[in-house]
Amino acid sequence: DAGVIQSPRHEVTEMGQEVTLRCKPISGHNSLFWYRQTMMRGLELLIYFNNNVPIDDSGMPEDRFSAKMPNASFSTLKIQPSEPRDSAVYFCASSDSYNEQFFGPGTRLTVL
Amino acid sequence: DQQVKQNSPSLSVQEGRISILNCDYTNSMFDYFLWYKKYPAEGPTFLISISSIKDKNEDGRFTVFLNKSAKHLSLHIVPSQPGDSAVYFCAASKAGTASKLTFGTGTRLQVTL
């Protein structure tokens, strides 16, 4: 099993540009999570999906952030327009059980 | 409002000794707790968990203790090994929202030779 796949691994962009992060969950997992990691706040849950349906997006910081899961094997997190304070590592995780989540390697986003 | 707190950002322990990582939580609705380990440039990986109906869970060198009255849990690693050097995250979930985990800010453990 390839595990959770995220792309790109690194993204450097300029303020105001649109950024799209991608995630492929583990096959058979029915829950998908997007997290953001920063030094100050640690790992924050942004949004999670169950059976492709968004269940809780209360962690999405602003309207500039949006997430979609068009099918069971793909999800995107989009930031438009991006700002320097969005610089962080973004993780995607998936789960087939109540609690244990399997994380991808993360995307390190730098907004200049 | 940090509902899960890891007040020690870093910890240094000598190889072979015990490492104790602490975690406090404020929400009494949390009923399941997990520890994740993270190496640089990798995603967190699940280490060990404990349900609120227990006060201890052991897996090899790793033991998690839960004190519900104090809203405190700890992870003990005995003996500590250099490969244990990583960032450790504590996480918690509430009954009825089993999929949603609330993470602490992490503790960086360094095991020295």
PDB file of C-alpha atoms in Angstrom, chain A residues 4-108:
ATOM      1  CA  VAL A   4      -1.484   8.729   1.687  1.00  0.00           C
ATOM      2  CA  ILE A   5      -0.041  10.615  -1.261  1.00  0.00           C
ATOM      3  CA  GLN A   6       0.266  14.389  -1.327  1.00  0.00           C
ATOM      4  CA  SER A   7       1.445  16.690  -4.076  1.00  0.00           C
ATOM      5  CA  PRO A   8       3.339  18.848  -4.465  1.00  0.00           C
ATOM      6  CA  ARG A   9       5.798  18.226  -1.617  1.00  0.00           C
ATOM      7  CA  HIS A  10       6.987  21.810  -1.770  1.00  0.00           C
ATOM      8  CA  GLU A  11       5.276  24.879  -3.160  1.00  0.00           C
ATOM      9  CA  VAL A  12       6.680  28.388  -3.330  1.00  0.00           C
ATOM     10  CA  THR A  13       4.383  31.066  -4.627  1.00  0.00           C
ATOM     11  CA  GLU A  14       3.849  34.788  -4.506  1.00  0.00           C
ATOM     12  CA  MET A  15       1.229  36.563  -2.486  1.00  0.00           C
ATOM     13  CA  GLY A  16      -2.057  36.760  -4.337  1.00  0.00           C
ATOM     14  CA  GLN A  17      -1.555  33.614  -6.360  1.00  0.00           C
ATOM     15  CA  GLU A  18      -3.855  30.615  -6.220  1.00  0.00           C
ATOM     16  CA  VAL A  19      -2.460  27.488  -4.595  1.00  0.00           C
ATOM     17  CA  THR A  20      -3.894  23.985  -4.966  1.00  0.00           C
ATOM     18  CA  LEU A  21      -2.756  21.122  -2.777  1.00  0.00           C
ATOM     19  CA  ARG A  22      -3.679  17.566  -3.684  1.00  0.00           C
ATOM     20  CA  CYS A  23      -4.263  14.400  -1.730  1.00  0.00           C
ATOM     21  CA  LYS A  24      -4.906  10.757  -2.550  1.00  0.00           C
ATOM     22  CA  PRO A  25      -6.092   8.837   0.523  1.00  0.00           C
ATOM     23  CA  ILE A  26      -5.415   5.191   1.232  1.00  0.00           C
ATOM     24  CA  SER A  27      -7.725   3.009  -0.822  1.00  0.00           C
ATOM     25  CA  GLY A  28     -10.746   1.890   1.180  1.00  0.00           C
ATOM     26  CA  HIS A  29     -10.521   4.665   3.749  1.00  0.00           C
ATOM     27  CA  ASN A  30     -13.768   6.586   4.071  1.00  0.00           C
ATOM     28  CA  SER A  31     -12.581   9.628   6.043  1.00  0.00           C
ATOM     29  CA  LEU A  32     -10.173  12.305   4.867  1.00  0.00           C
ATOM     30  CA  PHE A  33      -8.681  15.156   6.884  1.00  0.00           C
ATOM     31  CA  TRP A  34      -6.745  18.306   6.034  1.00  0.00           C
ATOM     32  CA  TYR A  35      -4.431  19.748   8.698  1.00  0.00           C
ATOM     33  CA  ARG A  36      -2.099  22.723   8.895  1.00  0.00           C
ATOM     34  CA  GLN A  37       1.022  22.648  11.035  1.00  0.00           C
ATOM     35  CA  THR A  38       2.625  25.811  12.381  1.00  0.00           C
ATOM     36  CA  MET A  39       5.112  26.371  15.175  1.00  0.00           C
ATOM     37  CA  MET A  40       2.678  28.412  17.200  1.00  0.00           C
ATOM     38  CA  ARG A  41      -0.465  26.308  16.882  1.00  0.00           C
ATOM     39  CA  GLY A  42       0.824  22.838  16.174  1.00  0.00           C
ATOM     40  CA  LEU A  43      -1.467  20.620  14.092  1.00  0.00           C
ATOM     41  CA  GLU A  44      -4.801  22.260  13.356  1.00  0.00           C
ATOM     42  CA  LEU A  45      -7.662  20.426  11.711  1.00  0.00           C
ATOM     43  CA  LEU A  46      -8.953  22.495   8.809  1.00  0.00           C
ATOM     44  CA  ILE A  47     -11.697  20.264   7.422  1.00  0.00           C
ATOM     45  CA  TYR A  48     -12.684  16.635   7.243  1.00  0.00           C
ATOM     46  CA  PHE A  49     -14.777  14.536   4.907  1.00  0.00           C
ATOM     47  CA  ASN A  50     -16.658  11.330   5.520  1.00  0.00           C
ATOM     48  CA  ASN A  51     -17.689   9.344   2.445  1.00  0.00           C
ATOM     49  CA  ASN A  52     -16.700  12.368   0.302  1.00  0.00           C
ATOM     50  CA  VAL A  53     -19.053  14.703   2.201  1.00  0.00           C
ATOM     51  CA  PRO A  54     -17.622  17.628   4.212  1.00  0.00           C
ATOM     52  CA  ILE A  55     -18.547  17.029   7.852  1.00  0.00           C
ATOM     53  CA  ASP A  56     -16.775  19.795   9.711  1.00  0.00           C
ATOM     54  CA  ASP A  57     -15.086  22.804   8.131  1.00  0.00           C
ATOM     55  CA  SER A  58     -14.997  24.945  11.259  1.00  0.00           C
ATOM     56  CA  GLY A  59     -11.210  24.963  11.166  1.00  0.00           C
ATOM     57  CA  MET A  60     -10.982  26.575   7.753  1.00  0.00           C
ATOM     58  CA  PRO A  61      -9.469  29.959   8.589  1.00  0.00           C
ATOM     59  CA  GLU A  62     -11.087  32.153   5.958  1.00  0.00           C
ATOM     60  CA  ASP A  63     -13.142  32.155   2.806  1.00  0.00           C
ATOM     61  CA  ARG A  64      -9.874  32.136   0.903  1.00  0.00           C
ATOM     62  CA  PHE A  65      -9.613  28.462   1.813  1.00  0.00           C
ATOM     63  CA  SER A  66     -11.756  25.822   0.134  1.00  0.00           C
ATOM     64  CA  ALA A  67     -11.627  22.034  -0.057  1.00  0.00           C
ATOM     65  CA  LYS A  68     -13.266  19.497  -2.293  1.00  0.00           C
ATOM     66  CA  MET A  69     -13.486  15.746  -2.489  1.00  0.00           C
ATOM     67  CA  PRO A  70     -15.016  14.859  -5.857  1.00  0.00           C
ATOM     68  CA  ASN A  71     -14.498  11.118  -5.333  1.00  0.00           C
ATOM     69  CA  ALA A  72     -13.180   8.628  -2.797  1.00  0.00           C
ATOM     70  CA  SER A  73      -9.643   8.751  -4.138  1.00  0.00           C
ATOM     71  CA  PHE A  74      -8.930  12.464  -4.490  1.00  0.00           C
ATOM     72  CA  SER A  75      -9.188  15.708  -2.562  1.00  0.00           C
ATOM     73  CA  THR A  76      -7.926  19.244  -3.042  1.00  0.00           C
ATOM     74  CA  LEU A  77      -7.287  22.159  -0.721  1.00  0.00           C
ATOM     75  CA  LYS A  78      -7.257  25.499  -2.479  1.00  0.00           C
ATOM     76  CA  ILE A  79      -6.097  28.877  -1.217  1.00  0.00           C
ATOM     77  CA  GLN A  80      -7.103  31.866  -3.311  1.00  0.00           C
ATOM     78  CA  PRO A  81      -5.617  34.405  -2.954  1.00  0.00           C
ATOM     79  CA  SER A  82      -2.658  33.192  -0.928  1.00  0.00           C
ATOM     80  CA  GLU A  83      -1.006  35.352   1.738  1.00  0.00           C
ATOM     81  CA  PRO A  84       2.381  35.077   3.502  1.00  0.00           C
ATOM     82  CA  ARG A  85       0.664  34.024   6.745  1.00  0.00           C
ATOM     83  CA  ASP A  86      -0.596  30.900   4.953  1.00  0.00           C
ATOM     84  CA  SER A  87       2.967  29.588   4.890  1.00  0.00           C
ATOM     85  CA  ALA A  88       2.938  26.288   6.763  1.00  0.00           C
ATOM     86  CA  VAL A  89       3.074  22.546   6.249  1.00  0.00           C
ATOM     87  CA  TYR A  90      -0.258  21.122   5.139  1.00  0.00           C
ATOM     88  CA  PHE A  91      -1.010  17.487   5.869  1.00  0.00           C
ATOM     89  CA  CYS A  92      -3.673  15.218   4.517  1.00  0.00           C
ATOM     90  CA  ALA A  93      -4.709  12.144   6.512  1.00  0.00           C
ATOM     91  CA  SER A  94      -7.160   9.320   5.947  1.00  0.00           C
ATOM     92  CA  SER A  95      -8.872   6.800   8.158  1.00  0.00           C
ATOM     93  CA  ASP A  96     -11.066   3.731   7.984  1.00  0.00           C
ATOM     94  CA  SER A  97     -11.675   3.484  11.711  1.00  0.00           C
ATOM     95  CA  TYR A  98     -12.893   5.633  14.467  1.00  0.00           C
ATOM     96  CA  ASN A  99      -9.638   7.095  15.555  1.00  0.00           C
ATOM     97  CA  GLU A 100      -6.340   6.132  13.990  1.00  0.00           C
ATOM     98  CA  GLN A 101      -5.454   8.428  11.122  1.00  0.00           C
ATOM     99  CA  PHE A 102      -2.730   7.842   8.565  1.00  0.00           C
ATOM    100  CA  PHE A 103      -0.895  10.956   7.445  1.00  0.00           C
ATOM    101  CA  GLY A 104       0.716  11.864   4.163  1.00  0.00           C
ATOM    102  CA  PRO A 105       4.210  13.387   3.994  1.00  0.00           C
ATOM    103  CA  GLY A 106       2.843  16.923   3.848  1.00  0.00           C
ATOM    104  CA  THR A 107       3.175  19.892   1.506  1.00  0.00           C
ATOM    105  CA  ARG A 108       5.450  22.699   2.637  1.00  0.00           C
TER     106      ARG A 108
END
